[in-house]
PDB file of C-alpha atoms in Angstrom:
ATOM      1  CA  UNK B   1       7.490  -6.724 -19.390  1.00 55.00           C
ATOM      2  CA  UNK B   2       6.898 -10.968 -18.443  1.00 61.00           C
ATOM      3  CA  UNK B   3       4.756  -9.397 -15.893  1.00 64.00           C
ATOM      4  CA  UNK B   4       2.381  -7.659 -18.177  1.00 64.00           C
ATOM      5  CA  UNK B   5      -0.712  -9.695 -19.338  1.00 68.00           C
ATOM      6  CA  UNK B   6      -3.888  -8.711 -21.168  1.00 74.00           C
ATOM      7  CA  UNK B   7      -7.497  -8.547 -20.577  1.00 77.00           C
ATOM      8  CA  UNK B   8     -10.988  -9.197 -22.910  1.00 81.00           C
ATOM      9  CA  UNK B   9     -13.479  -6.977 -23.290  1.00 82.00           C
ATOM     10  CA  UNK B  10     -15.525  -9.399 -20.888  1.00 84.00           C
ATOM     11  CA  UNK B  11     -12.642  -8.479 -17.851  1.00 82.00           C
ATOM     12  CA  UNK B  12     -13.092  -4.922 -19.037  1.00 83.00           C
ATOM     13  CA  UNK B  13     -16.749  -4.814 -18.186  1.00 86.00           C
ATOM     14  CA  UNK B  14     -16.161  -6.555 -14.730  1.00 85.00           C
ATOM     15  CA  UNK B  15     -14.137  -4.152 -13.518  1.00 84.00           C
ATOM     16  CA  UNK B  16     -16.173  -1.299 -14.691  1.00 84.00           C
ATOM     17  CA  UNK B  17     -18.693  -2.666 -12.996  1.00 82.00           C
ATOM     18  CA  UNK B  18     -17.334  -3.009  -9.871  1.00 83.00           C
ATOM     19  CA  UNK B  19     -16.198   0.453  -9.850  1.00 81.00           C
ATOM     20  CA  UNK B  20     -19.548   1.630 -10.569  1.00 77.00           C
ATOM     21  CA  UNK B  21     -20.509   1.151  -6.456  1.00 71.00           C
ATOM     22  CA  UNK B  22     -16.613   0.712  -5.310  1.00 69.00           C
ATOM     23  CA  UNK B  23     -16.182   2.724  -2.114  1.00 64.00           C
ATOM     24  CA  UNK B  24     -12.771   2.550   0.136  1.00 60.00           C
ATOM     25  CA  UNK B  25     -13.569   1.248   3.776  1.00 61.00           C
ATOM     26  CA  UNK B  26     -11.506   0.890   6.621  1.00 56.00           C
ATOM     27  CA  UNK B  27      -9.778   2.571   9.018  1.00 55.00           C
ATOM     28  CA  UNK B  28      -7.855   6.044   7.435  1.00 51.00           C
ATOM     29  CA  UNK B  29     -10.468   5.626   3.767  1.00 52.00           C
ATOM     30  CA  UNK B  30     -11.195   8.305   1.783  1.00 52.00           C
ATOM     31  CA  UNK B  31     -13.630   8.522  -0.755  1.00 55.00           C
ATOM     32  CA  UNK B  32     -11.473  11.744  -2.487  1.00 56.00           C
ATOM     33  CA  UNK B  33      -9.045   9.129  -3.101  1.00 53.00           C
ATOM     34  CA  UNK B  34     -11.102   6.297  -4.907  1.00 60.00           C
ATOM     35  CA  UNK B  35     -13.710   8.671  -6.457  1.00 69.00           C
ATOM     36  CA  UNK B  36     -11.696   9.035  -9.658  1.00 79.00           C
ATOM     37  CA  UNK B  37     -10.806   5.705 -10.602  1.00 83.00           C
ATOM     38  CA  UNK B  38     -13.685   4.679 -12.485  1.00 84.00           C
ATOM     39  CA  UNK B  39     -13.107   7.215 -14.961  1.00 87.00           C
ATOM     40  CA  UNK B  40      -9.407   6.655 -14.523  1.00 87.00           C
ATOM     41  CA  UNK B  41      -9.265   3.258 -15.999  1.00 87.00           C
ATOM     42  CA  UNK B  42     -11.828   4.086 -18.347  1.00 89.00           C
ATOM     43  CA  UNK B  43      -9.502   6.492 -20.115  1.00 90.00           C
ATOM     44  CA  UNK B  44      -6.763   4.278 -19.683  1.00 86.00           C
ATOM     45  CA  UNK B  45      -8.209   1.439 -21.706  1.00 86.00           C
ATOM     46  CA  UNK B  46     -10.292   4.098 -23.939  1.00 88.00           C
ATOM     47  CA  UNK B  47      -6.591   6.241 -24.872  1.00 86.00           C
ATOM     48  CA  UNK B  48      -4.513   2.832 -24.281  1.00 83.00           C
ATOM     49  CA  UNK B  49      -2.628   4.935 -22.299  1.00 78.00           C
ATOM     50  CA  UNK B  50       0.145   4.809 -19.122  1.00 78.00           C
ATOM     51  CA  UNK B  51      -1.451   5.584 -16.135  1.00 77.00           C
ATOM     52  CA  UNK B  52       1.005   8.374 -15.357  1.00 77.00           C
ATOM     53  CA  UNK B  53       0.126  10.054 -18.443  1.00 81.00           C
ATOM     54  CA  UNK B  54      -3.495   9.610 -18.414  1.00 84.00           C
ATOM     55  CA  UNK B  55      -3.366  10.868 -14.953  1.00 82.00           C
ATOM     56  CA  UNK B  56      -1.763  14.672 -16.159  1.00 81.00           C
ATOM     57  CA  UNK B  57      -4.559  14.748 -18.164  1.00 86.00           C
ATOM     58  CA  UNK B  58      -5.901  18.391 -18.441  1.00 88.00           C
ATOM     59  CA  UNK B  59      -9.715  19.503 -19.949  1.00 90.00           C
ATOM     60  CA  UNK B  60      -8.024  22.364 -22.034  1.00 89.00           C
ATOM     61  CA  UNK B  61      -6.524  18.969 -23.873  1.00 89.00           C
ATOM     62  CA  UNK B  62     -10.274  18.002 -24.457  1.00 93.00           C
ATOM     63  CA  UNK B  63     -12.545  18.743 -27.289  1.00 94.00           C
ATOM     64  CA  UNK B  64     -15.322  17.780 -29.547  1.00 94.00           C
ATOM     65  CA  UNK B  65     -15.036  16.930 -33.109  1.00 93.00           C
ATOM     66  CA  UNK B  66     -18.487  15.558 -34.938  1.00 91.00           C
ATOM     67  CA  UNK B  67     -19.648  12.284 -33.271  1.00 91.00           C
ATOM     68  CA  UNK B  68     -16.479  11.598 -31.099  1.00 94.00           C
ATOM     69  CA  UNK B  69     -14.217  13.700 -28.024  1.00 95.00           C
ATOM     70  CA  UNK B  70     -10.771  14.042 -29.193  1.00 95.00           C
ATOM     71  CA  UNK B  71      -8.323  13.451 -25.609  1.00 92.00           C
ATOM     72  CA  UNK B  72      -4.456  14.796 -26.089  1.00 88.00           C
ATOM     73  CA  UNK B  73      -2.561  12.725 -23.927  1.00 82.00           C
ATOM     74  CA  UNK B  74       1.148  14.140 -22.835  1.00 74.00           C
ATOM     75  CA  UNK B  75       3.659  11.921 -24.561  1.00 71.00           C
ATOM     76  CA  UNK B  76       6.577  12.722 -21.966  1.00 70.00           C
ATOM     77  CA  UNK B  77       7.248  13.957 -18.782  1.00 67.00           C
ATOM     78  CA  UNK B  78       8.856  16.409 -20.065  1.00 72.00           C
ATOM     79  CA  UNK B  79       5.740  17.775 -22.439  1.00 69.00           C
ATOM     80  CA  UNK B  80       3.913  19.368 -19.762  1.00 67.00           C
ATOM     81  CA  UNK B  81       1.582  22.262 -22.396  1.00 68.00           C
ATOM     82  CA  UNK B  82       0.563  19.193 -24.360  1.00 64.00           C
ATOM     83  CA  UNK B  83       2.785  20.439 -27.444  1.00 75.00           C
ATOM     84  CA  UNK B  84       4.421  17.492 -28.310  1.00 76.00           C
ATOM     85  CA  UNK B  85       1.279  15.398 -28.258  1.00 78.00           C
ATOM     86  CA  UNK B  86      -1.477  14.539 -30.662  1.00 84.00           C
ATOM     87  CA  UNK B  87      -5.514  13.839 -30.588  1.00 89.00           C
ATOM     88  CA  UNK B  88      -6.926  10.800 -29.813  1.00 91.00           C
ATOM     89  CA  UNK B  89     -11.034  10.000 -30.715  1.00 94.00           C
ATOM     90  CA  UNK B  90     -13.099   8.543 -27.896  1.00 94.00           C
ATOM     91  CA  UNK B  91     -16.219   7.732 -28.777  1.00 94.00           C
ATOM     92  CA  UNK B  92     -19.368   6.907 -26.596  1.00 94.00           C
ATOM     93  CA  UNK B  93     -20.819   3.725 -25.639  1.00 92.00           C
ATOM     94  CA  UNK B  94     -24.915   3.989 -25.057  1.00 90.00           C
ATOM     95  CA  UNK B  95     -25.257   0.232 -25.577  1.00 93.00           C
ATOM     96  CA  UNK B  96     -23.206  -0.198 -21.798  1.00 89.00           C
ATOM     97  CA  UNK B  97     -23.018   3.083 -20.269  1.00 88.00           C
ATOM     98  CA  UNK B  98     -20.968   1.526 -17.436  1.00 86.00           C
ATOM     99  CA  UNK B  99     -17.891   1.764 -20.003  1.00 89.00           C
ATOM    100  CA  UNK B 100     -18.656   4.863 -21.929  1.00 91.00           C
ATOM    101  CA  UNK B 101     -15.982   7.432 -21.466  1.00 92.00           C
ATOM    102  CA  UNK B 102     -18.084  10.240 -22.149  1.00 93.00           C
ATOM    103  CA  UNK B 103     -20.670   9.474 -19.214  1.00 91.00           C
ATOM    104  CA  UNK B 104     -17.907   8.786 -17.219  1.00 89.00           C
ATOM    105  CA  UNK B 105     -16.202  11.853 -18.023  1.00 91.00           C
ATOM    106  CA  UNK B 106     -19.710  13.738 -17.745  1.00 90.00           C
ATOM    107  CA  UNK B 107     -20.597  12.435 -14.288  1.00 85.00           C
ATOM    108  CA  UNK B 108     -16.928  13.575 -12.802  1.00 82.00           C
ATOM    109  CA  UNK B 109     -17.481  16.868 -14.020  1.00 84.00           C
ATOM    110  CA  UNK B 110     -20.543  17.352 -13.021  1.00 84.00           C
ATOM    111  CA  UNK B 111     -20.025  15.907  -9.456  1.00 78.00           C
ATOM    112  CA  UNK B 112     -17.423  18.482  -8.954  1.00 75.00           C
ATOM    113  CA  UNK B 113     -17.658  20.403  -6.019  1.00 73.00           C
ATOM    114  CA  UNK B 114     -18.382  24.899  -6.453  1.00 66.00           C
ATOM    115  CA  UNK B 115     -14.571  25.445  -5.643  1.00 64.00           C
ATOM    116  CA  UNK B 116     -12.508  27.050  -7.865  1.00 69.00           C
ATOM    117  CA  UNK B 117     -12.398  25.207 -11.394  1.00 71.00           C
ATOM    118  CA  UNK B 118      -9.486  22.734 -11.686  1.00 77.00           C
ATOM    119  CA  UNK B 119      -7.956  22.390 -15.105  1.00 83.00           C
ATOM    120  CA  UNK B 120      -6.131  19.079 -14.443  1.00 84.00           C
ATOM    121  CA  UNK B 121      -9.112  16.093 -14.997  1.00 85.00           C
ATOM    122  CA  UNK B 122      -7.281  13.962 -12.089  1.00 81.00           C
ATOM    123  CA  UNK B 123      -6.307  16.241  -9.178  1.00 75.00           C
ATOM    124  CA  UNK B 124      -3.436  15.261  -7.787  1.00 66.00           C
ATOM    125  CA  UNK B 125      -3.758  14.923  -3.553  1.00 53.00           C
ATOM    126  CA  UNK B 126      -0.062  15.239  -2.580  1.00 52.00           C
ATOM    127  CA  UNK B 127       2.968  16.000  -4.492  1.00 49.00           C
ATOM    128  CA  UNK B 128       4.121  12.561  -4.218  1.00 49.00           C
ATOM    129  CA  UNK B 129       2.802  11.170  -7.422  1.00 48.00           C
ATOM    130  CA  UNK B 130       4.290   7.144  -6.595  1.00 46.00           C
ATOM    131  CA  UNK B 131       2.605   6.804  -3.252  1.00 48.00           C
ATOM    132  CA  UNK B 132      -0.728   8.982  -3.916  1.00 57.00           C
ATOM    133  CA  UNK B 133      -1.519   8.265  -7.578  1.00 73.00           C
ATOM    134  CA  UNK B 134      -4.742   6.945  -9.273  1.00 75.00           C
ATOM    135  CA  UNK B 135      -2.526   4.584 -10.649  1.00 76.00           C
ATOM    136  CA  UNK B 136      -1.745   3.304  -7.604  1.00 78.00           C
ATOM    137  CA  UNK B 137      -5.057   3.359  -5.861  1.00 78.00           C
ATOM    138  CA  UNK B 138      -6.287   1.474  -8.942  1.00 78.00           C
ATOM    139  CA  UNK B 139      -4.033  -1.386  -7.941  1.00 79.00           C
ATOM    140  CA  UNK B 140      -5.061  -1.570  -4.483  1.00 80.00           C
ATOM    141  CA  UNK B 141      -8.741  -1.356  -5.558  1.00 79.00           C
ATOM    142  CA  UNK B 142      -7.796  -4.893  -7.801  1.00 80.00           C
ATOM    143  CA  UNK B 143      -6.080  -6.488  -5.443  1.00 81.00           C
ATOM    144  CA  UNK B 144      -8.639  -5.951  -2.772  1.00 80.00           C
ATOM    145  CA  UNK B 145     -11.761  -6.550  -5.298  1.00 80.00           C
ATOM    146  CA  UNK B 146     -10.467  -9.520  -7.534  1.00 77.00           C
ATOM    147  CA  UNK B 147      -7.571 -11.071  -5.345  1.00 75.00           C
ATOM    148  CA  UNK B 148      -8.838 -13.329  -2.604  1.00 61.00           C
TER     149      UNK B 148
END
């Protein structure tokens, strides 16, 4: 894509950063909506994943082996149990915990709320993924953070 352009580990940080605090405002915000993205991204750049993928993430696809979590990440749309996909290692970061995917991942679950345990890691708020998805409030939190 001519579109697509990389980022350093520098830009990386900066936006990590700025999700650490980032709360929506406005008229119609919702904090349900923008309280995943930190660890959203995170993954993204941590699984160099699509965000529609990372986003059908599920904790059953999560697991611990020695020093690092291992993260299955759905190859296709179609692979919705996970069994076409394979292991990836994360590892953590204690040196900047704002881009550790482990805290990140630890502070979401933890922050849950005593409802009935969700399996998927990003709950979905409507069934229509394009116009609702963390993908998509990730882009609006850039554009309204970096773009002036």
């Amino acid at each position: 894509n001519i579109n697509s352009v990389g980022f350093t580990a520098s830009i990386y940080e900066k936006i990590c950063g700025a999700l650490v605090g980032y709360w929506k405002t406005g008229k119609g915000a919702t904090n349900a909506a923008v309280r995943y993205l930190r660890l959203f991204f995170i993954f993204c750049y941590a699984l160099l994943g699509r965000g529609e993928r990372v986003g059908r993430l599920r904790f059953t696809w999560i697991c611990w082996s020695d020093d690092s979590m291992l993260v299955k990440v759905p190859t296709t749309k179609s692979d919705q149990s996970g069994a076409l996909s394979y292991f990836k290692r994360v590892y953590a970061n204690s040196l900047k915990p704002s881009v550790c995917p482990v805290l990140a991942l630890a502070v979401e679950v933890f922050s849950r709320a005593s409802t009935p345990f969700s399996d998927r890691v990003f709950p979905s708020l409507s069934s229509d993924y394009h116009k609702t998805s963390h993908a998509a409030a990730f882009r609006q939190f850039l554009l309204s953070t970096f773009v002036q």
